[in-house]
């Protein structure tokens, strides 16, 4: 029991970090919900920046590998794709959003079809193939929504991320205060920020 009490004390000493994370989560969640268009564009720019930077580093790695080996061409290809995708995401943000939406649509529909096939092929084994079937139907529905109405579907996706961030933020805040209370119960003096 002494180890558990010590662990609670150590974690509870930093309860305020969880509190701050929760507050930040709620703030970001609210921004996602109230400004979904701006959030979507920001996410696209962040991904574009990542792809571009990753492509540049892959290019540097390919060039350095090319000095020592003739197996550098896959990295060159990866670098070019990353750099092009990054530039496209910056230059054609609207087109990038549509590409992301249609990629999600194709993935969700394909996943749903394979889940449905698996559910029917499982027959009576496992006992829960109906859950897989429901998951397959839902995946196909989500895929069709992304294909038919890509931008509204992406905005809804941003809202879901916002709701998730708020729920997770509230959970972190509750956990922070519970840790703080637990620390006082076991005799630890909770630290303040």
PDB file of C-alpha atoms in Angstrom, residues 18-129:
ATOM      1  CA  UNK A  18      -3.794  17.798 -15.957  1.00  0.00           C
ATOM      2  CA  UNK A  19      -5.983  20.784 -15.147  1.00  0.00           C
ATOM      3  CA  UNK A  20      -4.161  22.927 -17.713  1.00  0.00           C
ATOM      4  CA  UNK A  21      -4.358  20.163 -20.323  1.00  0.00           C
ATOM      5  CA  UNK A  22      -8.082  19.912 -19.709  1.00  0.00           C
ATOM      6  CA  UNK A  23      -8.597  23.647 -20.047  1.00  0.00           C
ATOM      7  CA  UNK A  24      -6.585  23.730 -23.263  1.00  0.00           C
ATOM      8  CA  UNK A  25      -8.608  20.777 -24.585  1.00  0.00           C
ATOM      9  CA  UNK A  26     -11.870  22.569 -23.885  1.00  0.00           C
ATOM     10  CA  UNK A  27     -10.613  25.776 -25.519  1.00  0.00           C
ATOM     11  CA  UNK A  28      -9.440  23.948 -28.644  1.00  0.00           C
ATOM     12  CA  UNK A  29     -12.653  21.924 -28.751  1.00  0.00           C
ATOM     13  CA  UNK A  30     -14.713  25.106 -28.600  1.00  0.00           C
ATOM     14  CA  UNK A  31     -12.617  26.651 -31.381  1.00  0.00           C
ATOM     15  CA  UNK A  32     -13.149  23.520 -33.495  1.00  0.00           C
ATOM     16  CA  UNK A  33     -16.908  23.734 -32.984  1.00  0.00           C
ATOM     17  CA  UNK A  34     -17.379  27.490 -33.381  1.00  0.00           C
ATOM     18  CA  UNK A  35     -14.830  27.947 -36.190  1.00  0.00           C
ATOM     19  CA  UNK A  36     -14.886  24.672 -38.145  1.00  0.00           C
ATOM     20  CA  UNK A  37     -13.881  26.220 -41.480  1.00  0.00           C
ATOM     21  CA  UNK A  38     -10.798  27.922 -40.079  1.00  0.00           C
ATOM     22  CA  UNK A  39      -9.936  24.766 -38.138  1.00  0.00           C
ATOM     23  CA  UNK A  40     -10.177  22.639 -41.268  1.00  0.00           C
ATOM     24  CA  UNK A  41      -7.912  25.003 -43.200  1.00  0.00           C
ATOM     25  CA  UNK A  42      -5.433  25.032 -40.292  1.00  0.00           C
ATOM     26  CA  UNK A  43      -5.394  21.221 -40.210  1.00  0.00           C
ATOM     27  CA  UNK A  44      -4.800  21.115 -43.964  1.00  0.00           C
ATOM     28  CA  UNK A  45      -1.934  23.606 -43.659  1.00  0.00           C
ATOM     29  CA  UNK A  46      -0.409  21.619 -40.801  1.00  0.00           C
ATOM     30  CA  UNK A  47      -0.552  18.430 -42.839  1.00  0.00           C
ATOM     31  CA  UNK A  48       0.876  20.261 -45.848  1.00  0.00           C
ATOM     32  CA  UNK A  49       3.736  21.572 -43.730  1.00  0.00           C
ATOM     33  CA  UNK A  50       4.412  18.103 -42.372  1.00  0.00           C
ATOM     34  CA  UNK A  51       4.429  16.521 -45.853  1.00  0.00           C
ATOM     35  CA  UNK A  52       6.723  19.259 -47.196  1.00  0.00           C
ATOM     36  CA  UNK A  53       9.223  19.077 -44.319  1.00  0.00           C
ATOM     37  CA  UNK A  54       9.176  15.275 -44.375  1.00  0.00           C
ATOM     38  CA  UNK A  55       9.794  15.357 -48.131  1.00  0.00           C
ATOM     39  CA  UNK A  56      12.757  17.711 -47.738  1.00  0.00           C
ATOM     40  CA  UNK A  57      14.303  15.479 -45.059  1.00  0.00           C
ATOM     41  CA  UNK A  58      13.713  12.403 -47.228  1.00  0.00           C
ATOM     42  CA  UNK A  59      15.486  14.209 -50.060  1.00  0.00           C
ATOM     43  CA  UNK A  60      18.474  15.013 -47.834  1.00  0.00           C
ATOM     44  CA  UNK A  61      18.577  11.400 -46.686  1.00  0.00           C
ATOM     45  CA  UNK A  62      18.359  10.133 -50.295  1.00  0.00           C
ATOM     46  CA  UNK A  63      21.197  12.394 -51.400  1.00  0.00           C
ATOM     47  CA  UNK A  64      23.366  11.271 -48.485  1.00  0.00           C
ATOM     48  CA  UNK A  65      22.518   7.622 -49.159  1.00  0.00           C
ATOM     49  CA  UNK A  66      23.251   8.075 -52.858  1.00  0.00           C
ATOM     50  CA  UNK A  67      26.876   8.783 -52.012  1.00  0.00           C
ATOM     51  CA  UNK A  68      27.222   5.344 -50.413  1.00  0.00           C
ATOM     52  CA  UNK A  69      24.739   3.183 -52.296  1.00  0.00           C
ATOM     53  CA  UNK A  70      22.733   2.812 -55.475  1.00  0.00           C
ATOM     54  CA  UNK A  71      19.537   2.196 -53.470  1.00  0.00           C
ATOM     55  CA  UNK A  72      18.601   5.841 -53.050  1.00  0.00           C
ATOM     56  CA  UNK A  73      15.832   6.071 -55.664  1.00  0.00           C
ATOM     57  CA  UNK A  74      12.909   4.972 -53.388  1.00  0.00           C
ATOM     58  CA  UNK A  75      13.780   7.819 -51.032  1.00  0.00           C
ATOM     59  CA  UNK A  76      13.930  10.244 -53.958  1.00  0.00           C
ATOM     60  CA  UNK A  77      10.451   9.120 -54.988  1.00  0.00           C
ATOM     61  CA  UNK A  78       9.199   9.486 -51.401  1.00  0.00           C
ATOM     62  CA  UNK A  79      10.794  12.940 -51.177  1.00  0.00           C
ATOM     63  CA  UNK A  80       9.245  14.155 -54.423  1.00  0.00           C
ATOM     64  CA  UNK A  81       5.793  12.887 -53.405  1.00  0.00           C
ATOM     65  CA  UNK A  82       6.073  14.549 -49.990  1.00  0.00           C
ATOM     66  CA  UNK A  83       7.246  17.861 -51.422  1.00  0.00           C
ATOM     67  CA  UNK A  84       4.554  17.862 -54.128  1.00  0.00           C
ATOM     68  CA  UNK A  85       1.801  16.961 -51.651  1.00  0.00           C
ATOM     69  CA  UNK A  86       2.994  19.713 -49.301  1.00  0.00           C
ATOM     70  CA  UNK A  87       2.985  22.296 -52.079  1.00  0.00           C
ATOM     71  CA  UNK A  88      -0.444  21.165 -53.300  1.00  0.00           C
ATOM     72  CA  UNK A  89      -1.897  21.420 -49.787  1.00  0.00           C
ATOM     73  CA  UNK A  90      -0.578  24.990 -49.499  1.00  0.00           C
ATOM     74  CA  UNK A  91      -1.401  26.145 -53.005  1.00  0.00           C
ATOM     75  CA  UNK A  92      -4.756  24.400 -53.505  1.00  0.00           C
ATOM     76  CA  UNK A  93      -6.298  24.174 -50.056  1.00  0.00           C
ATOM     77  CA  UNK A  94      -9.862  23.663 -51.321  1.00  0.00           C
ATOM     78  CA  UNK A  95      -8.751  20.919 -53.684  1.00  0.00           C
ATOM     79  CA  UNK A  96      -6.783  19.363 -50.838  1.00  0.00           C
ATOM     80  CA  UNK A  97      -9.896  19.305 -48.654  1.00  0.00           C
ATOM     81  CA  UNK A  98     -11.802  17.528 -51.421  1.00  0.00           C
ATOM     82  CA  UNK A  99      -8.957  15.055 -51.884  1.00  0.00           C
ATOM     83  CA  UNK A 100      -8.955  14.296 -48.160  1.00  0.00           C
ATOM     84  CA  UNK A 101     -12.741  13.894 -48.168  1.00  0.00           C
ATOM     85  CA  UNK A 102     -12.709  11.547 -51.146  1.00  0.00           C
ATOM     86  CA  UNK A 103      -9.844   9.550 -49.656  1.00  0.00           C
ATOM     87  CA  UNK A 104     -11.888   9.111 -46.481  1.00  0.00           C
ATOM     88  CA  UNK A 105     -14.901   8.175 -48.635  1.00  0.00           C
ATOM     89  CA  UNK A 106     -13.031   5.482 -50.556  1.00  0.00           C
ATOM     90  CA  UNK A 107     -11.444   4.125 -47.390  1.00  0.00           C
ATOM     91  CA  UNK A 108     -14.731   4.039 -45.457  1.00  0.00           C
ATOM     92  CA  UNK A 109     -16.675   2.390 -48.283  1.00  0.00           C
ATOM     93  CA  UNK A 110     -13.963  -0.209 -48.894  1.00  0.00           C
ATOM     94  CA  UNK A 111     -13.660  -0.906 -45.170  1.00  0.00           C
ATOM     95  CA  UNK A 112     -17.434  -1.238 -44.880  1.00  0.00           C
ATOM     96  CA  UNK A 113     -17.664  -3.649 -47.786  1.00  0.00           C
ATOM     97  CA  UNK A 114     -14.900  -5.840 -46.375  1.00  0.00           C
ATOM     98  CA  UNK A 115     -16.515  -5.760 -42.931  1.00  0.00           C
ATOM     99  CA  UNK A 116     -19.840  -6.854 -44.439  1.00  0.00           C
ATOM    100  CA  UNK A 117     -18.172  -9.653 -46.407  1.00  0.00           C
ATOM    101  CA  UNK A 118     -16.347 -10.795 -43.264  1.00  0.00           C
ATOM    102  CA  UNK A 119     -19.574 -10.703 -41.245  1.00  0.00           C
ATOM    103  CA  UNK A 120     -21.379 -12.915 -43.769  1.00  0.00           C
ATOM    104  CA  UNK A 121     -18.446 -15.284 -44.172  1.00  0.00           C
ATOM    105  CA  UNK A 122     -18.149 -15.772 -40.422  1.00  0.00           C
ATOM    106  CA  UNK A 123     -21.577 -17.368 -40.377  1.00  0.00           C
ATOM    107  CA  UNK A 124     -22.435 -18.602 -36.916  1.00  0.00           C
ATOM    108  CA  UNK A 125     -18.880 -18.576 -35.577  1.00  0.00           C
ATOM    109  CA  UNK A 126     -17.851 -16.025 -33.009  1.00  0.00           C
ATOM    110  CA  UNK A 127     -21.382 -15.027 -32.069  1.00  0.00           C
ATOM    111  CA  UNK A 128     -21.003 -11.310 -32.749  1.00  0.00           C
ATOM    112  CA  UNK A 129     -20.765 -11.114 -36.526  1.00  0.00           C
TER     113      UNK A 129
END
